[in-house]
Amino acid sequence: MQRIAVIGAGTMGRVHSEAYSRIPNAELVAVCDSHAEAAKELASKYGAAAYADVGRLFEDGGFDIVDICTPTNTHLDYIKLAAQAGKHICCEKPLARTTGQAMEAVRVCEEADVTLFPAQVLRWFPEFRKLHDLIKSGAIGDPVEVRTSRCSAYPRGTDDWFADMKRSGGVVLDMIIHDFDWLRWCFGKVRRVYARGLYESGIPHTDYALVTLRFEGGVIAHVEGNWAKAGGFETSVEVAGTKGLLSFASKDSAPITIELKSKEEGKIGVTVPESPTRESPYYLELKHFVNCIEENRKPDVTAEDGMEAVRTGEAALRSISTGQPVALA
C-alpha cells in the first residue's frame, strides 16, 4: 500500500485525488495547499489530513509518494523537498518551467534514489495509444508528416497564474507539451524546432502557437495549440505515411480512421474504447505509477521523457521570440 500526499488542491489536484481514491493499493493521506480552505475541502472528501504549510506536511511525514499539482514555476522547489525527504514523486506536466530546472529535478531525484514520474497523461488516452500502436505496426507504411491540433478556452487558475507567461509558459508549455511527448514517443528525437505564436503579444487571456518539429528520422510534425477557442475542448491528429493516412478527431463519432492508398482498401475504421473511457486516463496513469513503485520498476514515462518535452517546449518559445529555428543537439 502506497500512501499519497497531494500538493495543490486545484483542478489537477482534485483529479489526481479522485483517481487515487479508486486505486486499490493507494491511500490518499494528505492534501496540502496554501489556500487552507481548498486543502480542507478536498482532504475531507477522502478522509485525508489537510495542510496549508508544506513544511509542516514534510515534518509530519507518514506518506510514501508526493504528487505535485501546483503552478509550473513551483514544481522544482517541491520536487527538491520531496527528494530530500526520500519520497517518490509524481509531477503534473510540465515537469518544470525551464530545461535547466527540469535537468536539476532529474539530478536531485537520481542522487536521492527516488522515482520521478512526469504525469504526461496523453499516453494513457486510448485513441492516442492506439494511434501509436498503429504507427509502430506499419499500418500506413513509413510515417512522413504529422499534424496535431489541441484547442480550448483560456484556463483560469488560482491567481490567474496561466496568464503570467513567465510562470506558465503559455499554451506551448502547458498544453501542447502533451503532443511533444506523444510525438517523441512515436517518432523519436526532435532535432529542429520552428514556431510562431502569441507568446509575447501581450493580448490578455489569449494564446496561440504553431510549432514545426523535425525528427531525427525525417518525420515533420506541425503542432497547433490554441487557448482562444469558444466552447469545449477539441483535439485532432493526422499522420501521413507512405501507404496511407491515419486520422483522429475528438469531435467525430468514429474515433480513428485509416485511409490507404490502395483503391481496393478504401477507408477503414479502427475500433478503440469509447471516449471518454470507462476508466479515466488519469486513473490508468496513476495506477501504473503506483504499481511501478510497488514492483520497483521503471515507469513507462521517465523523468528524462519529461525533461525532453520541456526542452522541446522551451525551444519553441525561443523560436517564437527570435523568429528563428532552434536546433536541438
Coordinates of C-alpha atoms in Angstrom, one line a residue:
M1 CA 0.0 0.0 0.0
Q2 CA 1.4 3.4 -1.1
R3 CA 0.4 6.4 1.0
I4 CA 0.0 9.6 -1.1
A5 CA 0.3 13.3 -0.3
V6 CA -1.1 15.6 -2.9
I7 CA 0.3 19.2 -3.1
G8 CA -2.1 21.5 -4.8
A9 CA -5.9 21.4 -4.4
G10 CA -6.8 23.0 -7.7
T11 CA -8.2 21.2 -10.8
M12 CA -5.5 18.7 -11.2
G13 CA -5.1 18.1 -7.5
R14 CA -8.8 17.2 -7.4
V15 CA -8.5 14.9 -10.5
H16 CA -5.5 13.1 -9.1
S17 CA -7.0 12.7 -5.6
E18 CA -10.2 11.2 -7.1
A19 CA -8.0 8.7 -9.1
Y20 CA -6.0 7.7 -6.0
S21 CA -9.3 7.0 -4.1
R22 CA -10.1 4.2 -6.6
I23 CA -6.6 2.6 -6.8
P24 CA -6.6 -0.5 -4.5
N25 CA -3.0 -0.2 -3.4
A26 CA -3.0 3.6 -2.9
E27 CA -4.3 5.7 0.0
L28 CA -4.6 9.5 -0.1
V29 CA -3.4 10.5 3.4
A30 CA -2.7 14.3 3.0
V31 CA -3.6 17.3 0.9
C32 CA -1.6 20.5 1.1
D33 CA -2.5 23.9 -0.4
S34 CA -1.5 27.4 0.6
H35 CA -5.2 28.2 0.4
A36 CA -6.3 26.4 3.6
E37 CA -10.0 26.1 2.8
A38 CA -9.2 24.5 -0.5
A39 CA -7.0 21.9 1.2
K40 CA -9.6 21.2 3.9
E41 CA -12.4 20.8 1.4
L42 CA -10.5 18.3 -0.8
A43 CA -9.0 16.4 2.1
S44 CA -12.3 16.0 3.9
K45 CA -13.8 14.4 0.8
Y46 CA -11.3 11.5 1.1
G47 CA -10.7 11.4 4.8
A48 CA -7.2 12.8 4.5
A49 CA -5.3 15.3 6.6
A50 CA -5.3 18.9 5.4
Y51 CA -2.2 21.2 5.4
A52 CA -1.7 24.8 4.4
D53 CA 2.1 24.7 5.2
V54 CA 4.2 22.4 3.1
G55 CA 7.0 22.5 5.7
R56 CA 4.6 21.1 8.3
L57 CA 3.5 18.4 5.8
F58 CA 7.0 17.1 5.5
E59 CA 7.7 17.4 9.2
D60 CA 4.7 15.2 10.0
G61 CA 5.5 12.7 7.1
G62 CA 3.5 9.5 7.1
F63 CA 3.5 9.1 3.3
D64 CA 5.5 7.4 0.5
I65 CA 4.6 9.4 -2.6
V66 CA 4.3 13.1 -3.2
D67 CA 2.0 14.2 -6.1
I68 CA 2.7 17.8 -7.2
C69 CA -0.2 19.6 -8.8
T70 CA 0.8 23.2 -8.4
P71 CA 1.7 26.0 -10.8
T72 CA 4.5 25.1 -13.2
N73 CA 7.1 27.6 -11.8
T74 CA 6.8 25.9 -8.3
H75 CA 7.5 22.4 -9.4
L76 CA 11.2 22.3 -8.9
D77 CA 11.0 23.5 -5.3
Y78 CA 8.5 20.8 -4.3
I79 CA 10.5 18.1 -6.2
K80 CA 13.6 19.1 -4.2
L81 CA 11.7 18.9 -0.9
A82 CA 10.2 15.5 -1.7
A83 CA 13.5 14.1 -3.0
Q84 CA 15.4 15.3 0.1
A85 CA 12.7 13.6 2.2
G86 CA 13.2 10.3 0.3
K87 CA 9.7 10.3 -1.3
H88 CA 8.9 9.1 -4.7
I89 CA 7.3 11.8 -6.9
C90 CA 4.6 12.3 -9.4
C91 CA 4.7 15.7 -11.0
E92 CA 1.9 17.1 -13.2
K93 CA 3.2 18.2 -16.6
P94 CA 5.2 20.1 -17.5
L95 CA 8.0 18.8 -15.3
A96 CA 9.4 22.3 -14.9
R97 CA 9.3 25.8 -16.3
T98 CA 12.7 25.6 -18.0
T99 CA 15.0 22.9 -19.3
G100 CA 17.6 23.9 -16.7
Q101 CA 15.0 23.4 -13.9
A102 CA 14.0 20.0 -15.4
M103 CA 17.6 18.9 -15.6
E104 CA 18.0 19.8 -11.9
A105 CA 14.9 17.9 -11.0
V106 CA 16.2 14.8 -12.7
R107 CA 19.5 15.2 -11.0
V108 CA 18.3 15.6 -7.4
C109 CA 16.0 12.6 -7.8
E110 CA 18.8 10.5 -9.1
E111 CA 21.0 11.5 -6.3
A112 CA 18.2 10.8 -3.7
D113 CA 17.4 7.4 -5.5
V114 CA 13.7 8.3 -5.8
T115 CA 11.5 7.8 -8.8
L116 CA 10.4 11.0 -10.6
F117 CA 7.3 10.4 -12.8
P118 CA 6.2 13.2 -15.1
A119 CA 2.4 13.0 -15.5
Q120 CA 2.2 13.1 -19.3
V121 CA -1.3 11.6 -19.4
L122 CA -1.8 11.6 -23.2
R123 CA -0.1 8.2 -23.4
W124 CA -3.0 6.7 -21.4
F125 CA -5.7 8.1 -23.7
P126 CA -6.9 5.0 -25.7
E127 CA -7.1 6.9 -29.0
F128 CA -3.5 8.1 -28.7
R129 CA -2.2 4.7 -27.5
K130 CA -4.0 3.1 -30.5
L131 CA -2.5 5.7 -32.9
H132 CA 0.9 5.0 -31.5
D133 CA 0.5 1.2 -31.9
L134 CA -0.8 1.6 -35.5
I135 CA 2.1 3.8 -36.4
K136 CA 4.6 1.3 -34.9
S137 CA 2.9 -1.6 -36.6
G138 CA 3.4 -0.1 -40.1
A139 CA -0.3 0.3 -40.8
I140 CA 0.3 3.3 -43.0
G141 CA 3.9 2.4 -44.0
D142 CA 6.7 4.7 -43.1
P143 CA 5.4 7.9 -41.4
V144 CA 6.3 11.1 -43.2
E145 CA 4.2 14.1 -41.9
V146 CA 2.0 14.7 -38.9
R147 CA -0.5 17.4 -37.9
T148 CA -1.9 17.8 -34.4
S149 CA -4.3 20.3 -33.0
R150 CA -5.2 21.0 -29.4
C151 CA -7.7 23.8 -28.7
S152 CA -9.6 25.0 -25.6
A153 CA -10.8 28.1 -23.9
Y154 CA -8.3 30.0 -21.8
P155 CA -7.7 28.2 -18.5
R156 CA -8.4 30.1 -15.3
G157 CA -6.2 29.1 -12.4
T158 CA -5.8 30.4 -8.9
D159 CA -4.5 34.0 -9.0
D160 CA -4.9 33.8 -12.8
W161 CA -1.4 32.3 -13.0
F162 CA -1.8 30.9 -16.5
A163 CA -1.9 34.5 -17.8
D164 CA 1.6 35.1 -16.5
M165 CA 3.6 33.5 -19.3
K166 CA 6.8 33.6 -17.2
R167 CA 5.1 31.2 -14.7
S168 CA 3.0 29.0 -17.1
G169 CA 4.9 29.1 -20.4
G170 CA 1.5 29.6 -22.1
V171 CA -0.2 27.2 -24.5
V172 CA 3.2 25.8 -25.6
L173 CA 4.4 24.6 -22.2
D174 CA 1.1 23.9 -20.6
M175 CA -1.0 22.3 -23.3
I176 CA 0.8 21.2 -26.4
I177 CA 3.6 19.7 -24.3
H178 CA 1.2 16.8 -24.3
D179 CA 1.8 16.5 -28.1
F180 CA 5.5 17.0 -27.8
D181 CA 5.8 14.0 -25.5
W182 CA 3.4 11.8 -27.6
L183 CA 5.2 12.7 -30.8
R184 CA 8.6 11.8 -29.3
W185 CA 7.1 8.5 -28.1
C186 CA 6.0 7.8 -31.7
F187 CA 8.9 9.2 -33.8
G188 CA 12.0 9.6 -31.6
K189 CA 14.3 12.5 -31.0
V190 CA 13.4 16.1 -32.1
R191 CA 16.3 17.7 -34.0
R192 CA 14.8 21.1 -35.1
V193 CA 12.1 23.4 -33.8
Y194 CA 10.5 26.4 -35.5
A195 CA 7.5 28.2 -34.1
R196 CA 5.2 31.2 -34.4
G197 CA 2.7 32.4 -31.9
L198 CA 1.3 34.9 -29.5
Y199 CA 3.6 34.1 -26.5
E200 CA 4.9 37.7 -26.2
S201 CA 2.0 39.5 -27.8
G202 CA 0.5 40.8 -24.5
I203 CA -3.0 40.0 -25.7
P204 CA -5.0 39.3 -22.5
H205 CA -6.2 35.7 -21.9
T206 CA -5.4 34.6 -25.4
D207 CA -2.5 32.4 -26.6
Y208 CA -1.9 30.5 -29.9
A209 CA 1.1 28.7 -31.3
L210 CA 2.0 26.7 -34.4
V211 CA 5.2 24.6 -33.9
T212 CA 7.0 22.7 -36.6
L213 CA 9.2 19.8 -35.4
R214 CA 11.7 17.8 -37.5
F215 CA 12.6 14.4 -36.1
E216 CA 15.8 12.5 -36.3
G217 CA 14.3 10.0 -38.7
G218 CA 13.0 12.8 -41.0
V219 CA 9.4 13.0 -39.9
I220 CA 8.0 16.5 -39.9
A221 CA 5.2 17.4 -37.4
H222 CA 3.0 20.6 -37.3
V223 CA 1.7 21.1 -33.8
E224 CA -1.1 23.7 -33.2
G225 CA -2.2 24.9 -29.8
N226 CA -5.0 27.4 -29.2
W227 CA -6.2 29.0 -25.9
A228 CA -8.7 31.2 -27.7
K229 CA -11.4 28.7 -28.6
A230 CA -15.0 29.3 -27.6
G231 CA -16.8 26.2 -26.3
G232 CA -15.4 22.9 -25.3
F233 CA -12.0 21.2 -25.8
E234 CA -11.1 19.7 -29.2
T235 CA -8.1 17.7 -30.4
S236 CA -7.2 16.1 -33.7
V237 CA -4.3 14.2 -35.3
E238 CA -3.4 13.3 -38.9
V239 CA -0.4 11.0 -39.6
A240 CA 0.5 10.6 -43.3
G241 CA 2.6 7.6 -44.3
T242 CA 3.9 6.0 -47.5
K243 CA 0.9 3.7 -47.6
G244 CA -1.9 5.9 -46.3
L245 CA -3.3 8.3 -43.7
L246 CA -4.3 7.9 -40.0
S247 CA -6.7 10.5 -38.6
F248 CA -8.4 11.1 -35.3
A249 CA -10.7 14.0 -34.3
S250 CA -12.3 14.1 -30.8
K251 CA -15.5 15.7 -32.3
D252 CA -16.1 12.8 -34.7
S253 CA -18.2 9.8 -33.9
A254 CA -15.7 7.4 -35.4
P255 CA -12.6 8.0 -33.3
I256 CA -9.9 6.8 -35.7
T257 CA -9.9 6.2 -39.4
I258 CA -7.3 4.8 -41.8
E259 CA -7.3 5.8 -45.5
L260 CA -5.0 3.5 -47.5
K261 CA -3.6 4.5 -50.9
S262 CA -4.8 1.2 -52.4
K263 CA -8.2 1.9 -54.1
E264 CA -9.4 -1.6 -53.1
E265 CA -8.9 -0.9 -49.4
G266 CA -10.7 2.5 -49.2
K267 CA -11.3 4.0 -45.8
I268 CA -11.2 1.7 -42.7
G269 CA -12.5 2.4 -39.3
V270 CA -10.5 1.2 -36.3
T271 CA -12.3 0.3 -33.1
V272 CA -11.0 1.8 -29.9
P273 CA -12.6 2.1 -26.5
E274 CA -15.3 4.7 -26.4
S275 CA -14.0 8.1 -25.4
P276 CA -14.3 9.1 -22.6
T277 CA -13.2 5.7 -21.5
R278 CA -14.7 3.5 -18.8
E279 CA -11.6 4.1 -16.8
S280 CA -10.2 7.7 -16.6
P281 CA -6.8 8.0 -18.3
Y282 CA -5.7 9.8 -15.1
Y283 CA -6.7 6.7 -13.1
L284 CA -4.8 4.4 -15.5
E285 CA -1.7 6.7 -15.4
L286 CA -1.5 6.9 -11.6
K287 CA -2.3 3.2 -11.2
H288 CA 0.6 2.5 -13.5
F289 CA 2.9 4.8 -11.4
V290 CA 1.8 3.3 -8.0
N291 CA 2.3 -0.3 -9.4
C292 CA 5.8 0.7 -10.6
I293 CA 6.7 1.9 -7.1
E294 CA 5.3 -1.3 -5.5
E295 CA 7.1 -3.5 -8.0
N296 CA 10.3 -1.5 -8.1
R297 CA 10.3 -1.0 -11.9
K298 CA 10.7 2.0 -14.2
P299 CA 7.6 3.8 -15.3
D300 CA 6.7 4.0 -19.0
V301 CA 7.2 7.8 -18.9
T302 CA 10.6 8.6 -17.4
A303 CA 12.0 11.7 -15.9
E304 CA 14.1 12.1 -19.0
D305 CA 11.0 12.0 -21.1
G306 CA 9.5 14.8 -19.1
M307 CA 12.8 16.8 -19.4
E308 CA 12.8 16.3 -23.2
A309 CA 9.2 17.6 -23.5
V310 CA 10.2 20.7 -21.6
R311 CA 13.3 21.1 -23.8
T312 CA 11.2 21.0 -27.0
G313 CA 8.7 23.5 -25.5
E314 CA 11.4 25.9 -24.4
A315 CA 12.9 25.7 -27.9
A316 CA 9.5 26.6 -29.4
L317 CA 9.2 29.6 -27.1
R318 CA 12.7 30.7 -28.0
S319 CA 11.8 30.4 -31.7
I320 CA 8.7 32.4 -31.2
S321 CA 10.7 35.1 -29.5
T322 CA 13.6 35.2 -32.1
G323 CA 11.7 34.3 -35.3
Q324 CA 14.5 31.7 -35.9
P325 CA 14.6 27.9 -35.9
V326 CA 16.2 26.2 -33.0
A327 CA 18.4 23.2 -33.4
L328 CA 18.4 20.5 -30.6
A329 CA 21.7 18.5 -30.3

